[in-house]
Tab-separated table of C-alpha atoms and ligand atoms in Angstrom:
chain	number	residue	atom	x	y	z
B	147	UNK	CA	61.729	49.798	-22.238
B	148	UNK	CA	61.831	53.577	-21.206
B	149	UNK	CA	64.903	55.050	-20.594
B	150	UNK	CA	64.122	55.058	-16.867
B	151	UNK	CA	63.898	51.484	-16.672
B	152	UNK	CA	67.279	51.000	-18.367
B	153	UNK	CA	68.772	52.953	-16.188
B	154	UNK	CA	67.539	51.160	-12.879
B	155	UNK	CA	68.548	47.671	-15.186
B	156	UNK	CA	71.949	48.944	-15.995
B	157	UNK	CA	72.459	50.092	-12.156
B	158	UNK	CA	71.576	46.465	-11.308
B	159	UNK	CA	73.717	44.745	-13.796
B	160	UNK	CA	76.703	46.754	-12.564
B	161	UNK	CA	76.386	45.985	-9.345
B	162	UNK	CA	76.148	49.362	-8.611
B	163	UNK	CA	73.562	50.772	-5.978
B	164	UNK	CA	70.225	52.346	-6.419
B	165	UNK	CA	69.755	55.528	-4.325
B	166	UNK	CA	66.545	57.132	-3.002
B	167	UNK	CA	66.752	59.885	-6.012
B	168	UNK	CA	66.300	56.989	-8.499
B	169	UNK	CA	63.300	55.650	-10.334
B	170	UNK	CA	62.423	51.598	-8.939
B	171	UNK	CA	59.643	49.620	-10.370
B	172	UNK	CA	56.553	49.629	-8.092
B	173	UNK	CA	57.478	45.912	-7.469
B	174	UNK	CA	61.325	47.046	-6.451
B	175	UNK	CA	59.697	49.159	-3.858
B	176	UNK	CA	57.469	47.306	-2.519
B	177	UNK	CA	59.616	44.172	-1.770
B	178	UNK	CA	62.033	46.945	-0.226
B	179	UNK	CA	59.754	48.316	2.028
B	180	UNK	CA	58.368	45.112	3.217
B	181	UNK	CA	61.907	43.743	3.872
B	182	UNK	CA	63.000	46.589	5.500
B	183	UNK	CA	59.645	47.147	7.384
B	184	UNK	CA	59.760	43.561	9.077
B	185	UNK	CA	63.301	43.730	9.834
B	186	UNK	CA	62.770	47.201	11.545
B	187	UNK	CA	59.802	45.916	13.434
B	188	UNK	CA	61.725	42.578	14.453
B	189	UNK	CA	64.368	44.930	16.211
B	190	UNK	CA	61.998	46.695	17.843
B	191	UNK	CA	59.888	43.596	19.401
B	192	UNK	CA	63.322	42.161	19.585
B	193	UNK	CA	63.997	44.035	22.563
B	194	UNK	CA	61.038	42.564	24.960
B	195	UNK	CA	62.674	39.024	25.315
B	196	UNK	CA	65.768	40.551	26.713
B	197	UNK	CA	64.203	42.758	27.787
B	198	UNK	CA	62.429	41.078	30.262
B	199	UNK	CA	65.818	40.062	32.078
B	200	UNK	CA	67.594	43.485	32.483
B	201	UNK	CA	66.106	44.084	35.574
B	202	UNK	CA	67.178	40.729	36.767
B	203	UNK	CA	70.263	40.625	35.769
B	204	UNK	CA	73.305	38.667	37.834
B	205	UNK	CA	75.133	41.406	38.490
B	206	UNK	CA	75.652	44.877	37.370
B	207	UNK	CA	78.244	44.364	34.724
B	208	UNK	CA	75.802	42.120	33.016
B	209	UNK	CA	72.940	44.784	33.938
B	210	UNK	CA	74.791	47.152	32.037
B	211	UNK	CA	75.624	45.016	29.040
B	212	UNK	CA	72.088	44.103	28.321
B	213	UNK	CA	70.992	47.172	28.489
B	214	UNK	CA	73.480	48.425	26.259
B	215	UNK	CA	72.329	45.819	23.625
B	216	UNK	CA	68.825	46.333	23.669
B	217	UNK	CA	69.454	50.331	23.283
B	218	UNK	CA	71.304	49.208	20.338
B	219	UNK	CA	68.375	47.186	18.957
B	220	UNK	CA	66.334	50.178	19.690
B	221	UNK	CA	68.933	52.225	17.514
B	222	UNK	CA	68.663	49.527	14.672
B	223	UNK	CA	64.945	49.516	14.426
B	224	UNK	CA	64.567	53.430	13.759
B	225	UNK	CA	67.834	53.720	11.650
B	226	UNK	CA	65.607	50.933	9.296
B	227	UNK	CA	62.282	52.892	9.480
B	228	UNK	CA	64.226	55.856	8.064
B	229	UNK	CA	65.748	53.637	5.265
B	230	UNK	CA	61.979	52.661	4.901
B	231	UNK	CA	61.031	56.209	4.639
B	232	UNK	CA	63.725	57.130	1.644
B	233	UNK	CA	61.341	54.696	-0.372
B	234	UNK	CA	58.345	57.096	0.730
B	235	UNK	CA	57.034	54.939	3.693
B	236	UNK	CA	55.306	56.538	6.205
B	237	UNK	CA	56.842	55.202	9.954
B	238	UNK	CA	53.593	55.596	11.686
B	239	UNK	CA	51.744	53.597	9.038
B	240	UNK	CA	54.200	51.034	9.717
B	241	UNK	CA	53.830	51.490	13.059
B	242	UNK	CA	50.166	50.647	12.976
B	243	UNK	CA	50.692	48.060	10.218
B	244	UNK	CA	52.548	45.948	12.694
B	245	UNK	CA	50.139	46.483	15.792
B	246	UNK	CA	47.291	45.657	13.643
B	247	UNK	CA	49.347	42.224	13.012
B	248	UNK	CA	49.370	43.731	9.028
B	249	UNK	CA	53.045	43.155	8.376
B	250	UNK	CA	55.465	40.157	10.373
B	251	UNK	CA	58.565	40.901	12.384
B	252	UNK	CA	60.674	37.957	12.857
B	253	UNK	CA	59.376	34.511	13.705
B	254	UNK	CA	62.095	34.235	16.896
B	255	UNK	CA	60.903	37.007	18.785
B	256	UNK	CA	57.966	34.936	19.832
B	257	UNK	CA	59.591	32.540	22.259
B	258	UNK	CA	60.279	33.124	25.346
B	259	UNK	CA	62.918	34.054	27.769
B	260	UNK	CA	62.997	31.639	30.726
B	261	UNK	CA	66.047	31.879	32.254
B	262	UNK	CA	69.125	34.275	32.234
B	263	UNK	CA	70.760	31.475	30.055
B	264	UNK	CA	68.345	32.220	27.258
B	265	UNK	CA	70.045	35.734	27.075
B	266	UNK	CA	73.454	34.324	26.198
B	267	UNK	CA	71.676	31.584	24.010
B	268	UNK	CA	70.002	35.179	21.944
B	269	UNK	CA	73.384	36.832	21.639
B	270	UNK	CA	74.788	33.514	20.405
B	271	UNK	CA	72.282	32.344	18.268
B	272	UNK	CA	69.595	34.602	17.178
B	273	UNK	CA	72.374	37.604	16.867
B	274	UNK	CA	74.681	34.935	14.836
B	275	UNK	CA	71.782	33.936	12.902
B	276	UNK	CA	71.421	37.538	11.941
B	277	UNK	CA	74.853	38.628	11.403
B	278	UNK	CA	74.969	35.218	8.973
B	279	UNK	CA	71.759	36.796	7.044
B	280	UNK	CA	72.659	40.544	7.339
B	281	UNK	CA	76.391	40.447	5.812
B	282	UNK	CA	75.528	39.989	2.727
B	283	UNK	CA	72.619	42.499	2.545
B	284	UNK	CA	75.664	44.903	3.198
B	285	UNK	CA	76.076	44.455	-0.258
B	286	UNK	CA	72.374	44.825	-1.066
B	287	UNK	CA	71.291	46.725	-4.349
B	288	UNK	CA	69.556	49.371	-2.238
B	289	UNK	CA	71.829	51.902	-1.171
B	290	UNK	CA	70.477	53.223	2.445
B	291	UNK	CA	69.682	49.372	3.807
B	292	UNK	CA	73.252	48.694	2.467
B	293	UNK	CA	74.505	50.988	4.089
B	294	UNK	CA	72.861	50.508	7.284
B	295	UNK	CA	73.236	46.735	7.640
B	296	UNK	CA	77.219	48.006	7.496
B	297	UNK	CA	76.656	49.587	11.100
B	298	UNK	CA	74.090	46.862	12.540
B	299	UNK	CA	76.253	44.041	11.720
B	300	UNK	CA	79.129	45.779	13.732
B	301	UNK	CA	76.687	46.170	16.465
B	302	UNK	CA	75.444	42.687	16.017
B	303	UNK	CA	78.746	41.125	15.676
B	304	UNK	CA	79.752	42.724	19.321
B	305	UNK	CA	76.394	41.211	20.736
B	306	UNK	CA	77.292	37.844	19.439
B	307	UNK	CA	80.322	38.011	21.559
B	308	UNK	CA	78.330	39.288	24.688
B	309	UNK	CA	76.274	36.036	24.780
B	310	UNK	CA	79.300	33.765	23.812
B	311	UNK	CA	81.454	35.228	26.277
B	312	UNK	CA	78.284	34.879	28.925
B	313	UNK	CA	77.625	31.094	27.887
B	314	UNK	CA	81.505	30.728	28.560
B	315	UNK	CA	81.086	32.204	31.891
B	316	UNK	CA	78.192	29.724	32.679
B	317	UNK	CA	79.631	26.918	31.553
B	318	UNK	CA	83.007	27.064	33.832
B	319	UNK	CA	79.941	27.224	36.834
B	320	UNK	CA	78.009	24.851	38.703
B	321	UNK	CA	76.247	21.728	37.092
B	322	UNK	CA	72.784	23.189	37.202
B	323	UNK	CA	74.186	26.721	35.407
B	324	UNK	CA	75.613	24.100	32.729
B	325	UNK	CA	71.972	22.324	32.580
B	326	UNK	CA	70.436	25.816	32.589
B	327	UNK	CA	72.937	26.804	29.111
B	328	UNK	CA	71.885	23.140	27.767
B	329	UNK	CA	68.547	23.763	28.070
B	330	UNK	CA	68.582	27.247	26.589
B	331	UNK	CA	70.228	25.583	23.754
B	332	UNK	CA	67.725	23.001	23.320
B	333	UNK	CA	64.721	25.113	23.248
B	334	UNK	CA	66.590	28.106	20.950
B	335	UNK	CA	68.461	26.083	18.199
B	336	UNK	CA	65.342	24.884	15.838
B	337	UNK	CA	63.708	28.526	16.272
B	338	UNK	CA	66.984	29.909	15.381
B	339	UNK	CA	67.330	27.750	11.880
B	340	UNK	CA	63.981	28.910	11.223
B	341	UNK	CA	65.107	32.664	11.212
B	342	UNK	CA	66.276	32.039	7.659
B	343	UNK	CA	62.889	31.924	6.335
B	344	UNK	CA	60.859	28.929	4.720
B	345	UNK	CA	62.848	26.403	2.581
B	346	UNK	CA	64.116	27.525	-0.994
B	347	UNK	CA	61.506	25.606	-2.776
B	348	UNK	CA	58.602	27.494	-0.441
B	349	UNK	CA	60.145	30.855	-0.568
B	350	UNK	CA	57.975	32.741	-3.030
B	351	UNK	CA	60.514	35.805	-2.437
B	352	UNK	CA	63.464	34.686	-3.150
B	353	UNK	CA	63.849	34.459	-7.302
B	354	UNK	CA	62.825	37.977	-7.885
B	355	UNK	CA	65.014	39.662	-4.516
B	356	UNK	CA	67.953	38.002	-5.987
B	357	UNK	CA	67.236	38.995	-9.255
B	358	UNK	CA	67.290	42.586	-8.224
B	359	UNK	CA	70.037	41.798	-6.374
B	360	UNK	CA	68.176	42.590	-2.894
B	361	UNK	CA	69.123	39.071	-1.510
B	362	UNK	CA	72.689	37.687	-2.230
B	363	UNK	CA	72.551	33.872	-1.132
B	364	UNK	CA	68.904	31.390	-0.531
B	365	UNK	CA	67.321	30.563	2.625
B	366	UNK	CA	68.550	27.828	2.555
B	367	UNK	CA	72.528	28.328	1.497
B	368	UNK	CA	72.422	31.037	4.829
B	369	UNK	CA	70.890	28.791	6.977
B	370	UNK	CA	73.560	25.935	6.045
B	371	UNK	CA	76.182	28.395	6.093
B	372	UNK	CA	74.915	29.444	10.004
B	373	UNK	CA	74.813	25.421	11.142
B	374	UNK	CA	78.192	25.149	9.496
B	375	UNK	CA	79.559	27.769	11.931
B	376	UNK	CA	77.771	27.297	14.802
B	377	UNK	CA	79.067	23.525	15.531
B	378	UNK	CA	82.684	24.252	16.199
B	379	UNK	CA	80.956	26.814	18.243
B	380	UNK	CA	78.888	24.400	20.379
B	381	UNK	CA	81.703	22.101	20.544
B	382	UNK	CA	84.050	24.670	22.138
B	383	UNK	CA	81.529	25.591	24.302
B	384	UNK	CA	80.711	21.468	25.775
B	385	UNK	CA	76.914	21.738	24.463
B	386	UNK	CA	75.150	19.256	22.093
B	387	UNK	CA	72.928	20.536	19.546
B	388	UNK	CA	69.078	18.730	19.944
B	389	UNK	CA	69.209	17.456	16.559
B	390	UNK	CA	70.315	13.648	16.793
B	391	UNK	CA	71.088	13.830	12.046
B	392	UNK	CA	73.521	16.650	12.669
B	393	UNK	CA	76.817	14.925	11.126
B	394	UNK	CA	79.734	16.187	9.063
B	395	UNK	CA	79.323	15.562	5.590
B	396	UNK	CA	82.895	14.886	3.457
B	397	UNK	CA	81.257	14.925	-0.238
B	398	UNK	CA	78.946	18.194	0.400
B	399	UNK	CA	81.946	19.225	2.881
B	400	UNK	CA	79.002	20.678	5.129
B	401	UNK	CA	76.968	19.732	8.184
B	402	UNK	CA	73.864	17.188	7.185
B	403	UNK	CA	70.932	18.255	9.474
B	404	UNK	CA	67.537	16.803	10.655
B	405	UNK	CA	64.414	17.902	9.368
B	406	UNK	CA	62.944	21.374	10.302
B	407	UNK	CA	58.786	21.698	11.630
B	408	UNK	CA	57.655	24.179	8.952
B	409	UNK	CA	54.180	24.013	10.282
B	410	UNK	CA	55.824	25.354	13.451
B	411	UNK	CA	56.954	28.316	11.432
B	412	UNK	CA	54.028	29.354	9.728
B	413	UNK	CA	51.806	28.885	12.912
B	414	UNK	CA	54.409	31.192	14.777
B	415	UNK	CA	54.417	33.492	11.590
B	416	UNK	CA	50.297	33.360	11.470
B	417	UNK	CA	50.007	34.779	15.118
B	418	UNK	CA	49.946	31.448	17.047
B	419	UNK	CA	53.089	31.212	18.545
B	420	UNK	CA	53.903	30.914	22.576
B	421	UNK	CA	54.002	34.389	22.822
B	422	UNK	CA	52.885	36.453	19.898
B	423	UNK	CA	49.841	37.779	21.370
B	424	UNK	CA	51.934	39.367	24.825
B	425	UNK	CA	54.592	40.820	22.374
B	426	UNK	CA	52.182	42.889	20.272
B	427	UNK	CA	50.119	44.255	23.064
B	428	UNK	CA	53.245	45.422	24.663
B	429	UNK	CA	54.323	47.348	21.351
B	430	UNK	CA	50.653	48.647	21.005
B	431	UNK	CA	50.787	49.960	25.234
B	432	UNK	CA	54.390	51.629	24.157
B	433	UNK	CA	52.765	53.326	21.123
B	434	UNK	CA	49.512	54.561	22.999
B	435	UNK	CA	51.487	55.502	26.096
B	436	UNK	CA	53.764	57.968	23.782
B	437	UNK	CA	51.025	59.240	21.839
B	438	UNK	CA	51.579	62.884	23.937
B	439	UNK	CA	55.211	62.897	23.330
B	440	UNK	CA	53.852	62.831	19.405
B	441	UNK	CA	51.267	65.547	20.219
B	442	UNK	CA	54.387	67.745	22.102
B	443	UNK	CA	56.558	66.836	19.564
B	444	UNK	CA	54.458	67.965	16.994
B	445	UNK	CA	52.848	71.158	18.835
B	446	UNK	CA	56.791	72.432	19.133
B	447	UNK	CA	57.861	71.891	15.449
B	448	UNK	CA	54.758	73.867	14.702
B	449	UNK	CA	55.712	76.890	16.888
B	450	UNK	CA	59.073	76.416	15.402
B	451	UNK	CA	58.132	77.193	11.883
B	452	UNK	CA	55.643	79.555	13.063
B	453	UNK	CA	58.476	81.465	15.056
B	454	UNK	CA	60.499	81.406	11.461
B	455	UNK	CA	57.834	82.644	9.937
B	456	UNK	CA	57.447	85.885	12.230
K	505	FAQ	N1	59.764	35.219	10.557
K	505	FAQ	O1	59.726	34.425	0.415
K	505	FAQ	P1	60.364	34.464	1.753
K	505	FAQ	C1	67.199	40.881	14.299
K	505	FAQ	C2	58.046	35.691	5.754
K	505	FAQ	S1	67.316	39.634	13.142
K	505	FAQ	C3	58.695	35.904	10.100
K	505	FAQ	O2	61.550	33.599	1.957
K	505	FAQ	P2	62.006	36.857	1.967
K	505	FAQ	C4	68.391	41.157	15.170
K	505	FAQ	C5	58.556	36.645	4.694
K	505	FAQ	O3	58.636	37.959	5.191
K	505	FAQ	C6	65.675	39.261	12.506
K	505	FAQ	N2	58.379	35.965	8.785
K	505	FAQ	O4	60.668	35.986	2.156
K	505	FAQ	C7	68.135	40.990	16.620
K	505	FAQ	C8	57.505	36.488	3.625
K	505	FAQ	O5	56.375	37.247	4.029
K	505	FAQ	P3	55.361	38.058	3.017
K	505	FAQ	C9	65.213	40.144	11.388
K	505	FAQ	C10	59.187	35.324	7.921
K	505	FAQ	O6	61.701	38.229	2.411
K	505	FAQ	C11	68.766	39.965	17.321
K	505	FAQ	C12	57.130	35.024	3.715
K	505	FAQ	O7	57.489	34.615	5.024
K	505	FAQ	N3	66.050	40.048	10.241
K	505	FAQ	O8	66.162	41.452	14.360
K	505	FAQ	C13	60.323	34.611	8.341
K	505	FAQ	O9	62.551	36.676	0.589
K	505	FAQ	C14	68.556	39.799	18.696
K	505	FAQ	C15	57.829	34.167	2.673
K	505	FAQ	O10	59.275	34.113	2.881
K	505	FAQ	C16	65.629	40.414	9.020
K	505	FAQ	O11	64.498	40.828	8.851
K	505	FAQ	C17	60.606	34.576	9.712
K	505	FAQ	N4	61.662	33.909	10.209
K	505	FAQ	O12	63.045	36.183	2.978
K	505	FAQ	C18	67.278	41.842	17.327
K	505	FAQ	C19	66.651	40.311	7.923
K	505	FAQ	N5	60.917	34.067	7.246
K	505	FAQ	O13	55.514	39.482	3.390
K	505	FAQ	C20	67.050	41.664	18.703
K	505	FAQ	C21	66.179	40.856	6.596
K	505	FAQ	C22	60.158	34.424	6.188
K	505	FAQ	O14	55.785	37.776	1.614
K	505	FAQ	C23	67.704	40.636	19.382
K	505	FAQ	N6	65.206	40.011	5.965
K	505	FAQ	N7	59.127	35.165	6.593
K	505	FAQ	O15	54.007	37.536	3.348
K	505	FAQ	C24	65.513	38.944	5.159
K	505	FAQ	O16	66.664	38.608	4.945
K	505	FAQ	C25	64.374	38.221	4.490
K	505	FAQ	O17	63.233	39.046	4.533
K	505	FAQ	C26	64.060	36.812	5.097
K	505	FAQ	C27	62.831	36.217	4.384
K	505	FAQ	C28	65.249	35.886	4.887
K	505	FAQ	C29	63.742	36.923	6.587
């Protein structure tokens, strides 16, 4: 073993992180950039679901909520890109990997948003569902997405709160605005399980990330941990969760829980979900329509250093 290896070994043993000045094996990096790639690029399609609702929002305090959240997912996705670049990635190439359907974003980001209720039913599920997977990966062995999730999950935690608070507000209305929350819930709560990625035994990830200390907990243990949480939730809230097996277990002292559609996942995760095909196009529009903003941006920073030069 060269003494470069034993020195990225010995950082990992001691729990101590590795910074962008530090030699990784190839593998290391790769897995790094690919995590932090697809979470960057699930912020940034993140944003079209909700999106879609700011400018039909109830009212203007709600107006201004949303769009305060999806700025923040905005903020998320290029804080991760530049994480992405310490490891030498190139955020254009990333950029095109994604359009060209090259490299996933999440699997959730492909349903879609039907009524307002579904906006509360995001902050509450798909934003708890990623505060449940992005706490630990504050404690990730990579220094700059360590540090990073330490900011998002702030961010995250206050959009959680957004769409509980909301989903209270709806459910002290009318009977159809109750419906309307139910059936948000009943459409989002399967998706939102299958955030955590596929079952331990099908994750071919997983051994080596938590080896190098990249991943904390399993698929599976974060996904049990999020249905554990989220039942008080739904019980405070007077909504039933669609799965007819969820039942407190004594022994495992955890929720039991019906069986998940994998094939679901991988067809949403292989480009055939409701609306894969809508989200990507809109990312690829964004990215052509800015291409002069690049051109600008670059044409300045080249009279810039040809000013310094002078
Ligand atoms: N969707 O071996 P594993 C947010 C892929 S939160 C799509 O288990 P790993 C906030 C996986 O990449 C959402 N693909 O993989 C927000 C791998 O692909 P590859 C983003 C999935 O990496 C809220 C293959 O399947 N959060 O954006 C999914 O060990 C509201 C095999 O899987 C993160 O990205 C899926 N659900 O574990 C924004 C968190 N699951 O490349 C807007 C960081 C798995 O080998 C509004 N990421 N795959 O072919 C992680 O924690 C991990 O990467 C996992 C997957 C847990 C997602």
């Amino acid at each position: 073993m060269s003494e470069l290896e034993r020195h990225f070994e010995a950082t990992i043993a001691a729990d101590h992180r590795i910074e962008p000045r530090d030699w990784v094996p190839e593998g290391y990096r790769k897995t790094m950039v690919r995590q932090i790639a697809q979470h960057a690029h699930s912020e940034i399609i993140g944003m079209q679901p909700e999106g879609n609702w700011i400018t039909r929002a109830p009212s203007l305090r709600r107006k201004a909520i949303l769009l305060a959240k999806v700025q923040d997912e905005a903020g998320h996705g290029l804080y991760l890109y530049s994480a992405a670049e310490t490891l030498g990635a190139d955020r254009g190439e990333l950029t095109e990997m994604l359009i060209s359907g090259r490299q996933k974003y999440s699997s959730i980001f492909n349903y879609p948003t039907l009524t307002f209720a579904d906006v509360g039913v995001i902050g509450w599920l798909v934003d708890g569902a990623a505060i449940c997977n992005q706490v630990p990966l504050c404690r990730s062995s990579y220094g700059p997405y360590a540090r990073a999730m330490i900011r998002i999950c702030k961010e995250e935690s206050f959009h959680q709160r957004q769409g509980y608070e909301l989903l209270l507000t709806l459910m002290r209305g009318t009977q159809a605005q109750r419906d309307m929350v139910q059936d948000a819930v009943n459409r989002w709560w399967w998706p939102s399980l299958m955030m955590f990625g596929p079952p331990d035994d099908a994750s071919p990830n997983t051994a080596q990330s938590m080896a190098w200390k990249i991943k904390r907990h399993t698929n599976d243990e974060l996904r049990q941990r999020f249905v554990d949480m989220s039942v008080p939730q739904a019980e405070k809230l007077g909504v039933t969760l669609p799965d007819p097996l969820l039942k407190w277990n004594a022994e495992r002292n955890h929720y039991d829980f019906g069986p998940i559609d994998w094939d679901e996942l991988k067809r949403v995760i292989s480009g055939d979900g409701p609306c894969n095909k809508e989200r990507i196009a809109n990312r690829r529009r964004a990215h052509e329509d800015g291409e002069w903003v690049r051109e600008a941006a670059l044409a300045h920073a080249a009279k810039r250093a040809d000013g310094n030069r002078a």
